[in-house]
Amino acid sequence: MKTPNKRILHKNMGRVGTTMLKFERIKDILKKRGSVSISELSKLFNVTEETVINDLAEL
């Protein structure tokens, strides 16, 4: 049986994988600081505030 192509697996992660990586970073910030604003996350991840809100809603 052939091993799946890593590139294909990575490509299939898509938005969900990216969101999970963001979530891990957000958890780290919250552990250290206790809170973080949508605006701060927007700047940190270089995305719109709406994207941050949507990502958090998915979690």
C-alpha atoms as a PDB file:
ATOM      1  CA  MET A   1       0.000   0.000   0.000  1.00  0.00           C
ATOM      2  CA  LYS A   2       1.308   3.426  -0.943  1.00  0.00           C
ATOM      3  CA  THR A   3       1.959   6.063   1.734  1.00  0.00           C
ATOM      4  CA  PRO A   4      -0.200   9.169   1.220  1.00  0.00           C
ATOM      5  CA  ASN A   5       1.598  12.194  -0.154  1.00  0.00           C
ATOM      6  CA  LYS A   6       2.430  14.598   2.697  1.00  0.00           C
ATOM      7  CA  ARG A   7       1.699  17.556   0.464  1.00  0.00           C
ATOM      8  CA  ILE A   8      -1.825  16.293  -0.141  1.00  0.00           C
ATOM      9  CA  LEU A   9      -2.388  15.731   3.579  1.00  0.00           C
ATOM     10  CA  HIS A  10      -1.152  19.235   4.336  1.00  0.00           C
ATOM     11  CA  LYS A  11      -3.298  20.725   1.566  1.00  0.00           C
ATOM     12  CA  ASN A  12      -6.342  18.961   2.958  1.00  0.00           C
ATOM     13  CA  MET A  13      -5.765  20.562   6.393  1.00  0.00           C
ATOM     14  CA  GLY A  14      -6.662  23.889   4.783  1.00  0.00           C
ATOM     15  CA  ARG A  15      -8.503  26.427   6.868  1.00  0.00           C
ATOM     16  CA  VAL A  16      -9.232  24.013   9.723  1.00  0.00           C
ATOM     17  CA  GLY A  17      -5.526  23.338  10.269  1.00  0.00           C
ATOM     18  CA  THR A  18      -4.703  27.029  10.149  1.00  0.00           C
ATOM     19  CA  THR A  19      -7.485  27.818  12.589  1.00  0.00           C
ATOM     20  CA  MET A  20      -6.242  25.155  14.998  1.00  0.00           C
ATOM     21  CA  LEU A  21      -2.723  26.607  14.902  1.00  0.00           C
ATOM     22  CA  LYS A  22      -4.187  30.031  15.683  1.00  0.00           C
ATOM     23  CA  PHE A  23      -6.215  28.500  18.506  1.00  0.00           C
ATOM     24  CA  GLU A  24      -3.088  26.994  20.074  1.00  0.00           C
ATOM     25  CA  ARG A  25      -1.368  30.386  19.948  1.00  0.00           C
ATOM     26  CA  ILE A  26      -4.420  32.083  21.471  1.00  0.00           C
ATOM     27  CA  LYS A  27      -4.487  29.512  24.294  1.00  0.00           C
ATOM     28  CA  ASP A  28      -0.831  30.250  25.052  1.00  0.00           C
ATOM     29  CA  ILE A  29      -1.536  33.988  25.205  1.00  0.00           C
ATOM     30  CA  LEU A  30      -4.550  33.465  27.458  1.00  0.00           C
ATOM     31  CA  LYS A  31      -2.549  31.278  29.847  1.00  0.00           C
ATOM     32  CA  LYS A  32       0.104  33.983  30.168  1.00  0.00           C
ATOM     33  CA  ARG A  33      -2.065  37.097  30.196  1.00  0.00           C
ATOM     34  CA  GLY A  34      -5.586  35.998  31.076  1.00  0.00           C
ATOM     35  CA  SER A  35      -7.210  37.917  28.207  1.00  0.00           C
ATOM     36  CA  VAL A  36      -6.632  39.200  24.700  1.00  0.00           C
ATOM     37  CA  SER A  37      -8.673  41.502  22.483  1.00  0.00           C
ATOM     38  CA  ILE A  38     -10.023  40.756  19.027  1.00  0.00           C
ATOM     39  CA  SER A  39      -8.020  43.721  17.778  1.00  0.00           C
ATOM     40  CA  GLU A  40      -4.766  42.303  19.180  1.00  0.00           C
ATOM     41  CA  LEU A  41      -5.438  38.917  17.597  1.00  0.00           C
ATOM     42  CA  SER A  42      -6.243  40.577  14.299  1.00  0.00           C
ATOM     43  CA  LYS A  43      -2.874  42.312  14.286  1.00  0.00           C
ATOM     44  CA  LEU A  44      -1.014  39.244  15.542  1.00  0.00           C
ATOM     45  CA  PHE A  45      -2.340  36.982  12.783  1.00  0.00           C
ATOM     46  CA  ASN A  46      -2.511  39.722  10.136  1.00  0.00           C
ATOM     47  CA  VAL A  47      -6.192  39.094   9.451  1.00  0.00           C
ATOM     48  CA  THR A  48      -9.356  41.146   9.812  1.00  0.00           C
ATOM     49  CA  GLU A  49     -11.235  41.327  13.092  1.00  0.00           C
ATOM     50  CA  GLU A  50     -14.131  39.593  11.337  1.00  0.00           C
ATOM     51  CA  THR A  51     -11.840  36.656  10.512  1.00  0.00           C
ATOM     52  CA  VAL A  52     -10.769  36.384  14.154  1.00  0.00           C
ATOM     53  CA  ILE A  53     -14.399  36.389  15.279  1.00  0.00           C
ATOM     54  CA  ASN A  54     -15.310  33.723  12.702  1.00  0.00           C
ATOM     55  CA  ASP A  55     -12.338  31.560  13.688  1.00  0.00           C
ATOM     56  CA  LEU A  56     -13.249  31.776  17.365  1.00  0.00           C
ATOM     57  CA  ALA A  57     -16.870  30.930  16.569  1.00  0.00           C
ATOM     58  CA  GLU A  58     -15.704  27.772  14.756  1.00  0.00           C
ATOM     59  CA  LEU A  59     -13.915  26.624  17.879  1.00  0.00           C
END
